[in-house]
Phi, psi and omega in degrees: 000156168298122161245213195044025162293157166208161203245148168244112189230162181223103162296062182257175170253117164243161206272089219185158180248156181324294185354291165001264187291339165290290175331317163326306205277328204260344199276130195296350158258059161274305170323320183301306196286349188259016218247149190252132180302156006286352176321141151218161222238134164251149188262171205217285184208141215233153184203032174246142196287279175232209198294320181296304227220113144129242184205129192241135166239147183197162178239123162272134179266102158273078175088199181327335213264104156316134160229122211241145173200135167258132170228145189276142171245163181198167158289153200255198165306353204192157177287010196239062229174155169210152154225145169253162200227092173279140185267340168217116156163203222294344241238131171272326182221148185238036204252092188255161156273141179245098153261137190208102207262125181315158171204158169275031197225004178119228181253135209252120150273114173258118183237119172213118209273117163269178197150150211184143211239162159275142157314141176065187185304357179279299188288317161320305164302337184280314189297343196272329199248327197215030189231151150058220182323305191267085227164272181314316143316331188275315174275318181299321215262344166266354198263326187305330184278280192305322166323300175307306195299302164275358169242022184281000000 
């Protein structure tokens, strides 16, 4: 294991049924739709069976500067969950859970990133792009997307 991982989660309720929100998630451009300009995600290759299982590679673009990223899909904690796990790229550890839990107020979207930076300039730029504020940015504008997508 890694050390210095530390988790980042973001929580909303949307007014939605499990259906929903697994249909969102399953559907193969939901990446795309979470990904907020200026991003742009290009896919290389998607080789997952469903949300648990198997593997999608693809480069995120910030402007000029390419980022490759393999990601593993896998089950998260609970039966109502996925996680992807990246296995190559900018990250020393990546892991986020997707949980999505009943509430009596609808369905509670959990996204929670464990995640550890590389050393030296590679962790800095990582810490710029995928931390703190644009972290926090990242998530609001995707729990805002799913949120549309599901609860119209």
């Amino acid at each position: 294991s890694v050390s210095n991982t530390h988790t980042f989660e973001k929580r909303t309720v949307m007014h939605t049924t499990m259906d929903k929100m697994l249909d969102f998630h399953n559907d193969p451009k939901a990446l795309s739709k979470l990904s907020p300009p200026p991003m742009i995600m290009q896919l290389h290759r998607d080789d997952r069976l469903s949300l648990t299982e198997g593997e999608i590679e693809f480069t995120l673009w910030f402007g000029p500067v390419p980022i490759r990223w393999l990601a593993r899909h896998e089950p998260g904690p609970t039966d109502t969950s996925f996680a992807d796990r990246m296995i190559e790229g900018p990250m020393a550890y990546w892991r986020h859970e997707h949980i999505f839990e009943e509430t009596p107020d609808g369905i509670a979207l959990i996204d929670r990133v464990t995640l550890a930076h590389k050393p030296g300039w590679q962790g800095l730029l990582t810490r710029l792009m995928f931390d703190g504020v644009p972290l926090r940015i990242l998530f609001f504008y995707r729990h805002l997307r799913t949120r549309r997508a599901v609860e119209s």
